[in-house]
Short mmCIF file of C-alpha atoms in Angstrom, two decimals:
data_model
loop_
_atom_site.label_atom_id
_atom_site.label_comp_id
_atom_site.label_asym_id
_atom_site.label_seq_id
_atom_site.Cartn_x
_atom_site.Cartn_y
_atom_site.Cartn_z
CA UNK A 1 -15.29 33.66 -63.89
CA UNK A 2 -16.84 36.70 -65.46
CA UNK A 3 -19.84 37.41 -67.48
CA UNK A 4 -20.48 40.36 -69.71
CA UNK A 5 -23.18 41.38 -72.11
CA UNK A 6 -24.48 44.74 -73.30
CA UNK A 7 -27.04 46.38 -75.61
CA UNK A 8 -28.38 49.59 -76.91
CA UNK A 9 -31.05 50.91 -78.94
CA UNK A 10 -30.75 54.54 -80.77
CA UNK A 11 -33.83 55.71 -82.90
CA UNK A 12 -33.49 59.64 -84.66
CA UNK A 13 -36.73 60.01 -86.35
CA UNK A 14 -35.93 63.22 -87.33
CA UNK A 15 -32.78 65.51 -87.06
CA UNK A 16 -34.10 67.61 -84.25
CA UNK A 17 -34.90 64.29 -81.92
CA UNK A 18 -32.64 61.39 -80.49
CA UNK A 19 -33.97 58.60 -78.57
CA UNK A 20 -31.73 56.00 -76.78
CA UNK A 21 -31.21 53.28 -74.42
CA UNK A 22 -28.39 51.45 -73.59
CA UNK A 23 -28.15 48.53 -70.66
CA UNK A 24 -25.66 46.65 -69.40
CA UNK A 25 -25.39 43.74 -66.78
CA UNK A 26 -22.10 42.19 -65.92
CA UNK A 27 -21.38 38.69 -62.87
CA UNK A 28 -18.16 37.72 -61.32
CA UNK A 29 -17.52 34.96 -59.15
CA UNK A 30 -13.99 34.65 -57.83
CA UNK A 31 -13.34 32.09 -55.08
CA UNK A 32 -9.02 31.56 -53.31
CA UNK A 33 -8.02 29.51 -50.39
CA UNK A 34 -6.50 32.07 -48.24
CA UNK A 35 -4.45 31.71 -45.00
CA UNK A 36 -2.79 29.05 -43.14
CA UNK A 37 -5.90 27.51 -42.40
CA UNK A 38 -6.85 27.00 -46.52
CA UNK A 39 -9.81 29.36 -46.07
CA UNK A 40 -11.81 29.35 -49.12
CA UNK A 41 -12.62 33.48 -49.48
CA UNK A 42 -16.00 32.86 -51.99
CA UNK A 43 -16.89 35.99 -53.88
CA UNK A 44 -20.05 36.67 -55.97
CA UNK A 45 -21.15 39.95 -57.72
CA UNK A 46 -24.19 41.20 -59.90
CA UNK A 47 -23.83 44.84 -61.44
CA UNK A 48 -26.65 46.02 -63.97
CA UNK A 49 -26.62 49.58 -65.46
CA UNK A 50 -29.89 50.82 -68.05
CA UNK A 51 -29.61 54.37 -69.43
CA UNK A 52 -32.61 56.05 -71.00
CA UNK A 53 -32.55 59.47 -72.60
CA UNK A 54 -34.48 61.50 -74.99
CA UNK A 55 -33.59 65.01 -76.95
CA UNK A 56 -35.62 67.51 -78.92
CA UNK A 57 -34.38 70.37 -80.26
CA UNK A 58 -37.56 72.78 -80.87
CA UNK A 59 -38.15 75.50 -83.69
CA UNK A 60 -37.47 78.31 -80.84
CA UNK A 61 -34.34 77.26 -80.25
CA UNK A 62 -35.07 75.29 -77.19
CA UNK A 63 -33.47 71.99 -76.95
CA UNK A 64 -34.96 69.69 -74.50
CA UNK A 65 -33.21 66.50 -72.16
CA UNK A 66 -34.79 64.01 -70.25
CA UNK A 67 -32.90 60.99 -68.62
CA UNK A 68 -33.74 57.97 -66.46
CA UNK A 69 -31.09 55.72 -65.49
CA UNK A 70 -30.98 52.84 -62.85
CA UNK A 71 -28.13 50.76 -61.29
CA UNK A 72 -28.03 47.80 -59.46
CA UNK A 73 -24.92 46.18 -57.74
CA UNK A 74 -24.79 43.13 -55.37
CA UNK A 75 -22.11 41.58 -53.68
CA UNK A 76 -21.95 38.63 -51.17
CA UNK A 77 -18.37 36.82 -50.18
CA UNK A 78 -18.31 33.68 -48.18
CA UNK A 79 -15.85 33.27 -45.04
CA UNK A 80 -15.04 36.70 -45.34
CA UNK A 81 -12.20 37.08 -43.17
CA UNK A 82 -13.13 34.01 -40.84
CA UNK A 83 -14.36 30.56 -41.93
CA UNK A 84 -18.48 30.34 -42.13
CA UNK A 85 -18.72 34.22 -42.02
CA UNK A 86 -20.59 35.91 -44.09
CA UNK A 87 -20.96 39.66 -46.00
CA UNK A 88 -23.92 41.35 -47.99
CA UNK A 89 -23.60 44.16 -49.83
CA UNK A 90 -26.61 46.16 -52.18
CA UNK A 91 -26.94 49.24 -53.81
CA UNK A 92 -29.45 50.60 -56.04
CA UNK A 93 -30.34 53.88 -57.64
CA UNK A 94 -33.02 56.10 -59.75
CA UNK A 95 -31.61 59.12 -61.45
CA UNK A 96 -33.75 60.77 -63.06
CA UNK A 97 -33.14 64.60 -64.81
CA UNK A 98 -34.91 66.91 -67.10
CA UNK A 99 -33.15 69.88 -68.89
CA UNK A 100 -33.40 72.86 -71.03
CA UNK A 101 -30.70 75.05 -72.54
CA UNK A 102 -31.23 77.91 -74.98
CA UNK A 103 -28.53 80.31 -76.40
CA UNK A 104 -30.75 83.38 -75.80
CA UNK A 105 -28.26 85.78 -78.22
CA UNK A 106 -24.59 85.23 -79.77
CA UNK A 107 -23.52 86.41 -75.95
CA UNK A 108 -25.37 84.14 -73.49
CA UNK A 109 -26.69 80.66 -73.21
CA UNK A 110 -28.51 79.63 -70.64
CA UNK A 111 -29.19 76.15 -69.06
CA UNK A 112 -31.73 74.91 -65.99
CA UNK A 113 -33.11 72.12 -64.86
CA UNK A 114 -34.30 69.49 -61.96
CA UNK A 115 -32.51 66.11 -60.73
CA UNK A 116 -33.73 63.54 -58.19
CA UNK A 117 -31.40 60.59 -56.97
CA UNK A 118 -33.20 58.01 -54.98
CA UNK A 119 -31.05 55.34 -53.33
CA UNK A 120 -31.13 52.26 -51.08
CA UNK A 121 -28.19 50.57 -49.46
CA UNK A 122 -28.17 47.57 -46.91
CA UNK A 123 -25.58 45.39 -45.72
CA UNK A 124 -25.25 42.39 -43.62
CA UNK A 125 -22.54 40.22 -41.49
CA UNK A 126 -23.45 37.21 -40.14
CA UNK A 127 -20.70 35.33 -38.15
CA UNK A 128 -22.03 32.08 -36.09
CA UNK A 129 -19.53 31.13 -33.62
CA UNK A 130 -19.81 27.27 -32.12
CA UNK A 131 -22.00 27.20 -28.77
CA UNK A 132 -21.84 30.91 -28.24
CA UNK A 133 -23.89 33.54 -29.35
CA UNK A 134 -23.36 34.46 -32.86
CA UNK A 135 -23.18 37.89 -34.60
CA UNK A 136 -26.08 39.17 -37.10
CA UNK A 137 -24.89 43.09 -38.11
CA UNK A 138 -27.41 44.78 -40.47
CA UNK A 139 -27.63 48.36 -41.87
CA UNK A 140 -30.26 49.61 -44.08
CA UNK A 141 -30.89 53.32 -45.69
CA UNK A 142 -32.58 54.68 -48.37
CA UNK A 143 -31.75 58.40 -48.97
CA UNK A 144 -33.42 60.51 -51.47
CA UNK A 145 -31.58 63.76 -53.28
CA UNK A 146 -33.50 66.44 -55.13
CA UNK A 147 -31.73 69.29 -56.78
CA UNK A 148 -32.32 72.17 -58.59
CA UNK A 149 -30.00 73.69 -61.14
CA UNK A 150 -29.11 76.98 -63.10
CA UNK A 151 -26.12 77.75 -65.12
CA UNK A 152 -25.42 81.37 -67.23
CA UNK A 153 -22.65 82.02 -70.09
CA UNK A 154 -21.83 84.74 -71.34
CA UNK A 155 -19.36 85.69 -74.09
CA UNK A 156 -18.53 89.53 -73.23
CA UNK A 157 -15.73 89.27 -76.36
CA UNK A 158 -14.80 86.48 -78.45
CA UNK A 159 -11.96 85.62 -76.75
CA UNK A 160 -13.14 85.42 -73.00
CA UNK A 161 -16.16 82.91 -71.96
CA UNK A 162 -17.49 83.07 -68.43
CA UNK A 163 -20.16 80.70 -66.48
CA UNK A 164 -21.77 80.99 -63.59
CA UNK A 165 -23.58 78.44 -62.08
CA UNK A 166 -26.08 77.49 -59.07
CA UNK A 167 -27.21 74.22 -57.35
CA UNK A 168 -29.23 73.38 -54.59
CA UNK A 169 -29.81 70.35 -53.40
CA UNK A 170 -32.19 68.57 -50.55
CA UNK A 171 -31.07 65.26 -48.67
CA UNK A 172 -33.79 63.63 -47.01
CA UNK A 173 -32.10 61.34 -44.45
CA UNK A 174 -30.42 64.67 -43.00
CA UNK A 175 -33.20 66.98 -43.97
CA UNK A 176 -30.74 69.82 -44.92
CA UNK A 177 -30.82 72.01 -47.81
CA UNK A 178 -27.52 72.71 -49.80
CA UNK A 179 -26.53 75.52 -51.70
CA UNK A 180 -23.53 75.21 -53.88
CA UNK A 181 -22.74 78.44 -56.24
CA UNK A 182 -19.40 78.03 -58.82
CA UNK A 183 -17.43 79.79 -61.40
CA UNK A 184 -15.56 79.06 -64.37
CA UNK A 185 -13.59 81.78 -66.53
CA UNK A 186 -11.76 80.68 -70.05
CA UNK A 187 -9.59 82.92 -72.06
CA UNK A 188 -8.32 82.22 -75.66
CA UNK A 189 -5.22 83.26 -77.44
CA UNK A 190 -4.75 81.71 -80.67
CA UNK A 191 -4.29 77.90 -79.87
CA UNK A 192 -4.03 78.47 -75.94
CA UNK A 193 -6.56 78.82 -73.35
CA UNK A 194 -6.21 80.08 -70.06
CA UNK A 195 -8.94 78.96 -67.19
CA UNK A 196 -10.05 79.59 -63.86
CA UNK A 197 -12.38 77.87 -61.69
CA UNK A 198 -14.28 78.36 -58.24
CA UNK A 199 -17.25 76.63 -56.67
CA UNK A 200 -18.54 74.20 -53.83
CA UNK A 201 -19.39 70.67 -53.94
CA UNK A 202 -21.18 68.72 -51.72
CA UNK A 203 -21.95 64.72 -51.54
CA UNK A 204 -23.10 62.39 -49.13
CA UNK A 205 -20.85 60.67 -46.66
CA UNK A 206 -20.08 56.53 -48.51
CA UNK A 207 -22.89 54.55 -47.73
CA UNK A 208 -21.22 52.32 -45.16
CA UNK A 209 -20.96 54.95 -42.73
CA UNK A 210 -24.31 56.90 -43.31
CA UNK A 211 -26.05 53.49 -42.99
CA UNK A 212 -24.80 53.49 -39.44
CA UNK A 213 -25.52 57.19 -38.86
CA UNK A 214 -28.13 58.36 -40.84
CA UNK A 215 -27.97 61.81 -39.52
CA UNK A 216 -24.47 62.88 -41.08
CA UNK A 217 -24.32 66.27 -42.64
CA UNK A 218 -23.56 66.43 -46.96
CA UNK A 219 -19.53 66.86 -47.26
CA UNK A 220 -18.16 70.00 -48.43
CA UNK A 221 -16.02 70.73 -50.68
CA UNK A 222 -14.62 74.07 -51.89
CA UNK A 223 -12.40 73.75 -54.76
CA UNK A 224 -9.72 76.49 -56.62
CA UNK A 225 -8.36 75.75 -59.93
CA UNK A 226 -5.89 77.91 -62.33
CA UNK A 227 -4.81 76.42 -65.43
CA UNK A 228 -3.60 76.90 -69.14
CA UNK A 229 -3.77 74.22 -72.18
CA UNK A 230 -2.47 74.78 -75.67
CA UNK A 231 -3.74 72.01 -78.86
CA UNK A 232 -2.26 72.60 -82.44
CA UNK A 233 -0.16 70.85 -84.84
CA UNK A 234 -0.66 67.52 -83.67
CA UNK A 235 0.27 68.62 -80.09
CA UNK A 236 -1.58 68.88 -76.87
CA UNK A 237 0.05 70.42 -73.54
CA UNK A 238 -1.97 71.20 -70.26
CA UNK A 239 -0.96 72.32 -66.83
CA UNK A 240 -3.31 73.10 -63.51
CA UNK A 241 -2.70 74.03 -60.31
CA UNK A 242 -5.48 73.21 -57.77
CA UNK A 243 -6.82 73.51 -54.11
CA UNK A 244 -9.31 71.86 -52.49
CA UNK A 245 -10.63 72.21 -48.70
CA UNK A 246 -12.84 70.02 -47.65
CA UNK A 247 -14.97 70.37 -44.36
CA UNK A 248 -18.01 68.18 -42.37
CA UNK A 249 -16.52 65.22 -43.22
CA UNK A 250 -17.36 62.13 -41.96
CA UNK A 251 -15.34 60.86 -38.45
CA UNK A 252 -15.27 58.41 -36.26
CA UNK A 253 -14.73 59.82 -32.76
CA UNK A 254 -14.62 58.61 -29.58
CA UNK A 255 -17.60 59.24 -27.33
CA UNK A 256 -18.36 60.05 -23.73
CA UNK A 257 -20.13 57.26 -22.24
CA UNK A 258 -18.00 54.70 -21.37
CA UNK A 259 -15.39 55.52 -24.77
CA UNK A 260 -17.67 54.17 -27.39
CA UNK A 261 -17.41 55.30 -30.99
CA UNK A 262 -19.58 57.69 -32.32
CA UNK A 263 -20.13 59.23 -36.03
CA UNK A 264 -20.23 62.80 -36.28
CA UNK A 265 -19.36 64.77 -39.21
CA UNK A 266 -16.40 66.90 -37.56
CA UNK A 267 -14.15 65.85 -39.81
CA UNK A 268 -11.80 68.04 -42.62
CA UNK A 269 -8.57 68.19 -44.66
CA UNK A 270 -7.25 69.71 -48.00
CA UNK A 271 -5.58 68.33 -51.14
CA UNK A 272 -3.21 71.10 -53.11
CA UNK A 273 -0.88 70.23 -56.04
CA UNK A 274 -0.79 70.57 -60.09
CA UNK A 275 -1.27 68.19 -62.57
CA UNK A 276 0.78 67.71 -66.12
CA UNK A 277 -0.27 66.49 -69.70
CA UNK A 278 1.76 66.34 -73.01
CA UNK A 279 0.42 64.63 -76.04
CA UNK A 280 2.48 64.64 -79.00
CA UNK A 281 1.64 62.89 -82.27
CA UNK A 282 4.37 64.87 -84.59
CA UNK A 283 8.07 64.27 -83.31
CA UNK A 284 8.82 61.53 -85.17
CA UNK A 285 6.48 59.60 -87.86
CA UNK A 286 3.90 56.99 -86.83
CA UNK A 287 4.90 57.62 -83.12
CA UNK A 288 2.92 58.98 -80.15
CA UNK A 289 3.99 60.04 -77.08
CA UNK A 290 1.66 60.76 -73.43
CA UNK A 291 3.43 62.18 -70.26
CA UNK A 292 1.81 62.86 -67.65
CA UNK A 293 2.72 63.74 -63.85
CA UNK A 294 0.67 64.58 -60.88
CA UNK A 295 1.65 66.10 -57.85
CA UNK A 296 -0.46 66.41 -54.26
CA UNK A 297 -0.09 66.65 -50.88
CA UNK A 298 -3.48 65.65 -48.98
CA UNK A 299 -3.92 65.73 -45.60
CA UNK A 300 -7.60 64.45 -43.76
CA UNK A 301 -9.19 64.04 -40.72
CA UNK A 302 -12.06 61.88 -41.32
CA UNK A 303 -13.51 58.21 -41.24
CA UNK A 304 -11.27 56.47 -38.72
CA UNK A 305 -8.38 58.88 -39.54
CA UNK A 306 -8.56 60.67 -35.87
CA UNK A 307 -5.59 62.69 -36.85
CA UNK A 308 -4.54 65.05 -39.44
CA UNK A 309 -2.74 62.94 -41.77
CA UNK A 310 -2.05 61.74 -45.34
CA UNK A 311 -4.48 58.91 -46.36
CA UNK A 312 -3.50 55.61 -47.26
CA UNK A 313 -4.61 56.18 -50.48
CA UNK A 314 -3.04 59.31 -51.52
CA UNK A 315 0.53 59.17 -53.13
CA UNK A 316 2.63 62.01 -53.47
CA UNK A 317 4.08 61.51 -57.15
CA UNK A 318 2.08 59.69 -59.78
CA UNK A 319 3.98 59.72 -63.53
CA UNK A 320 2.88 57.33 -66.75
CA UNK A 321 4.79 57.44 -70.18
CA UNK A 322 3.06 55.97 -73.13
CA UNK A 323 4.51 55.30 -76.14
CA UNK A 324 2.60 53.83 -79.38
CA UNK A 325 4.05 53.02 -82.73
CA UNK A 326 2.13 52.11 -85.79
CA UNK A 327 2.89 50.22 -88.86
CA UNK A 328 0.34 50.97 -91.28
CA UNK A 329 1.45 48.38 -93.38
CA UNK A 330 0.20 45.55 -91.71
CA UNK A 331 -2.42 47.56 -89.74
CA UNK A 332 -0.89 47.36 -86.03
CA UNK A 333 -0.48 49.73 -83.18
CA UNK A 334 2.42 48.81 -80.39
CA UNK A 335 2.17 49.93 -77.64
CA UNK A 336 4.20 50.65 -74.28
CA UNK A 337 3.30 52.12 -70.87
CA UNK A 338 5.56 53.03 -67.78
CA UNK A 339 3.39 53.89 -64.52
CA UNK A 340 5.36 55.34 -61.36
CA UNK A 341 4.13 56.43 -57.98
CA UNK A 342 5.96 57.30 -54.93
CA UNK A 343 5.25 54.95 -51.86
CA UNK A 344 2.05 54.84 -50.02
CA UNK A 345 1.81 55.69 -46.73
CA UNK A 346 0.90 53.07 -43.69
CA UNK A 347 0.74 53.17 -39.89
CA UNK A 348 3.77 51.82 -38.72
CA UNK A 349 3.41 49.96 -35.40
CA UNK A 350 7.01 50.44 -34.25
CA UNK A 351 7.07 54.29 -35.06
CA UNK A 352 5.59 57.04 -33.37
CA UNK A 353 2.51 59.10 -34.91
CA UNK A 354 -0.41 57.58 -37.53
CA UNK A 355 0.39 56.65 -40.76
CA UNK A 356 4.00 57.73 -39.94
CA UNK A 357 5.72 55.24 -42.53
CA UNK A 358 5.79 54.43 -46.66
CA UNK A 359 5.85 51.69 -48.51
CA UNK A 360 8.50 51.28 -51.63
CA UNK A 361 7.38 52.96 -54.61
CA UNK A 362 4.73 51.75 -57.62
CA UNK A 363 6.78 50.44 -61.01
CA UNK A 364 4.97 48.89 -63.96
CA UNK A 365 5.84 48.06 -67.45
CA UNK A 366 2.85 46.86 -69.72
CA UNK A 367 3.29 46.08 -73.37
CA UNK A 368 0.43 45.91 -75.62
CA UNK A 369 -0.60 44.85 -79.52
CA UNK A 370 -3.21 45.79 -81.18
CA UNK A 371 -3.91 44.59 -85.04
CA UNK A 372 -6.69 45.36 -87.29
CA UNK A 373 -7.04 42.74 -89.56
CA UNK A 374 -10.39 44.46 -91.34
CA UNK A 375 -12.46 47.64 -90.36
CA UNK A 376 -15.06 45.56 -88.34
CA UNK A 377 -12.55 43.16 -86.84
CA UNK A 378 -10.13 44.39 -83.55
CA UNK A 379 -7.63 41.83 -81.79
CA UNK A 380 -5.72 43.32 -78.82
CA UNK A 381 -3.14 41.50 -76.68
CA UNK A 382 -1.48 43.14 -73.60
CA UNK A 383 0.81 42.23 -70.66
CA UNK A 384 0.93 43.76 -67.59
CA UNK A 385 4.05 44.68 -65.25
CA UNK A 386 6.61 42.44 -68.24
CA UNK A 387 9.60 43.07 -65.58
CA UNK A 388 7.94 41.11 -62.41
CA UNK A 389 8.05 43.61 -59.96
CA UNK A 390 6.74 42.86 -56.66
CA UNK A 391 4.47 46.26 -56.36
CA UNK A 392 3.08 46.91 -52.78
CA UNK A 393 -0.10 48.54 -52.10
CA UNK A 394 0.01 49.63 -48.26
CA UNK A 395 0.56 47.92 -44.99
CA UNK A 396 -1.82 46.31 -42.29
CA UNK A 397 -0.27 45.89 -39.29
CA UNK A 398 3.35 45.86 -40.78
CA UNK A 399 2.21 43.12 -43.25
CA UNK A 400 2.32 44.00 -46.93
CA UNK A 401 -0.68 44.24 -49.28
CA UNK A 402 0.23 42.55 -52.40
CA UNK A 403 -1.76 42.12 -55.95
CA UNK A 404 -3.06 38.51 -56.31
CA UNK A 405 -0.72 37.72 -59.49
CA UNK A 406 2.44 40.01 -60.39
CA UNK A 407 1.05 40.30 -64.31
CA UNK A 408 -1.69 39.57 -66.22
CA UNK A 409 -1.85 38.47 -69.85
CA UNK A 410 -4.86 39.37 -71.87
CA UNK A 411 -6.30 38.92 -75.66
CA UNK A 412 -9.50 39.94 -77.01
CA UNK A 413 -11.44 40.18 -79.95
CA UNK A 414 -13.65 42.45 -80.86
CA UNK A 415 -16.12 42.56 -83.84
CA UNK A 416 -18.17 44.74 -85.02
CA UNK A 417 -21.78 43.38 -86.54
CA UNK A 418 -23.87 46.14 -88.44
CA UNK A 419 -21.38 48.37 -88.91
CA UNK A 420 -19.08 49.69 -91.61
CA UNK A 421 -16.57 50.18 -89.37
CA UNK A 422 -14.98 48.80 -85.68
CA UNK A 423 -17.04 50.04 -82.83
CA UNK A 424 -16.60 53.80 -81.79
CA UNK A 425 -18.69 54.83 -78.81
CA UNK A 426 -18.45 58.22 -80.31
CA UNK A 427 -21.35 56.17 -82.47
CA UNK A 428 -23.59 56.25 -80.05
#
């Protein structure tokens, strides 16, 4: 069972100011006997987003931004993965940013500002076992980020555009100070552009580890990109190559004393490959056409990945067609998606090495409808994976992780109140 609602609120007094807020708060309770033993896995969730923002754009040419936006998400499942245990999950954030960005001369812009993220996290298990002595695991943090930002462009000629950028940031759990410079370079020619990219990123470790080791460095990430795109006459084409090595990752290692697992932040890896898009929208009338294709090799060390090795999220090939056909006519779009991807990989028990083993490839055909009987009124229907194919999504210990249901069907309608036309979040 699912609950959604939304609102948002958008005031321009004048054309030089724009005031909005937009919230949104969504609940989910899902509950499945599981297992031999008819466990009844009980799942409830509470996510609320609100998004404030303000802009003023000044007689000197200054334009002004200031943001505050807070999230909330809480999740608690019932018997877990054993009957009457129990799991707790909360996270909640403040972001809050002001900025200011002036194009100083025809040549260069320039852009600064502050940012502070403050965050809690907790989580609890609770397991009571009959006459013994029952289990009561609880993590808590609450990390704080403050960063500093400053970003230069400058247009040397009309065709070439370069930016150079700063950040620092400040964790408090770690009490480290990060510095994170990074450069972009675009060339035109005609209807093509030609780009170039450089530049570190950092983040904190996920929350579930950092709540048991609050002490973990930022992860780094230093990141090379080279890429060209051409848009015109109802075409689109881009292609990128990219490199990415990432270091102080977060691993679980074995300790000294007595073998027992610590958290340090020892960890690395890389992710190469390139990356493929083609739009078309003038081959043949009222048809359009996406292809995209992705290829990467990744290789970490980190979490409880204690050897160099491809993740069991990260697929080799990933490929989607999508075709849609409209019939203006009768105001409907039809629509038809094909999504590959090569076999994940799992640790296979009976093989040598970690995650030494793939599962079959990813196949799914969805068909979709979409009809607009009036500008304020949308009906959509889809269906997901039409052919049945039993998709697998890794293996724990040789077993194979399956999707609840083979295919979904779904229809919605959507209108618009207010309006003189369907909703376009470009609107807002």
């Amino acid at each position: 069972r699912m609950m959604t609602g939304s609102a948002q609120f958008r005031y321009h007094p004048d054309d030089a100011t724009l005031f909005k807020i937009y919230g949104g708060y969504d609940h989910t309770d899902f509950s499945n006997y599981e297992g031999a033993e008819r466990r009844l896995f009980d799942l409830n969730e509470n996510n609320f987003y609100l998004n404030t923002t303000f802009r003023k754009r000044t007689s000197g040419g200054w334009n002004w931004f200031a943001g505050v936006a807070f999230s909330f998400f809480e999740q608690k499942i019932g018997n877990v993965s054993l009957s009457t245990d129990h799991w707790m999950e909360l996270q909640q954030e403040l972001h809050a940013k002001v900025k200011v960005f002036k194009r100083i001369s025809p040549a260069f812009r320039l852009d600064m500002g502050v940012e502070s993220f403050i965050r809690r996290y907790e989580n609890r298990y609770q397991y009571q076992m009959k006459e013994v002595e029952g289990i009561d695991s609880h993590h808590e943090i609450n990390p704080t980020i403050s960063a500093g930002f400053l970003s230069a462009t400058y247009y040397p000629v009309e065709q070439l555009k370069a930016e150079l950028s700063v950040r620092t940031e400040y964790t408090s759990l770690n009490e480290k100070v990060n510095f994170s410079p990074r450069l972009a370079v675009n060339y035109y020619l005609g209807d093509v552009v030609l780009s170039a990219t450089a530049g570190r990123y950092t983040q904190l470790p996920v929350s579930r580890l950092l709540a048991q080791e609050n002490k973990l460095k930022s992860e780094s990430c230093i990141q090379y990109n080279v890429g060209a795109q051409y848009e015109g006459d109802g075409r689109f084409y881009k292609a990128e190559l990219y490199y990415k090595k990432y270091d102080r990752l977060a691993l679980v290692e074995k300790g000294t004393v007595d073998a027992a697992e610590v958290l340090t932040s020892g960890g690395y890896g890389y992710s190469k490959g390139f990356d493929l898009f083609f739009n078309d929208r003038v081959l043949l009338k009222n048809l359009e056409y996406q292809l995209s294709y992705t290829y990467n090799i990744a290789k970490r060390k980190f979490q409880e990945y204690t050897e160099l090795t491809t993740p069991q999220y990260a697929t080799r090939h990933n490929a989607s067609l999508v075709l849609k056909y409209s019939i203006p006519r009768i105001g409907t779009i039809v629509g038809l998606t094909n999504r590959f991807s090569s076999g994940r990989p799992y640790h296979n028990l009976d093989l040598l090495g970690l995650m030494n083993d793939h599962v079959k490839p990813y196949n799914s055909l969805d068909l979709g409808l979409t009809f607009l009987p009036s500008k304020k009124v949308i009906i959509h229907a889809s269906a997901t994976n039409i052919l049945c194919r039993k998709n697998e999504f890794g293996r724990v210990n040789n077993k194979a992780i399956l999707a609840s249901n083979d295919h979904f069907f779904y229809i919605g309608v959507f209108i618009t109140l207010g309006k003189k036309a369907a909703y376009d979040v470009s609107n807002f």
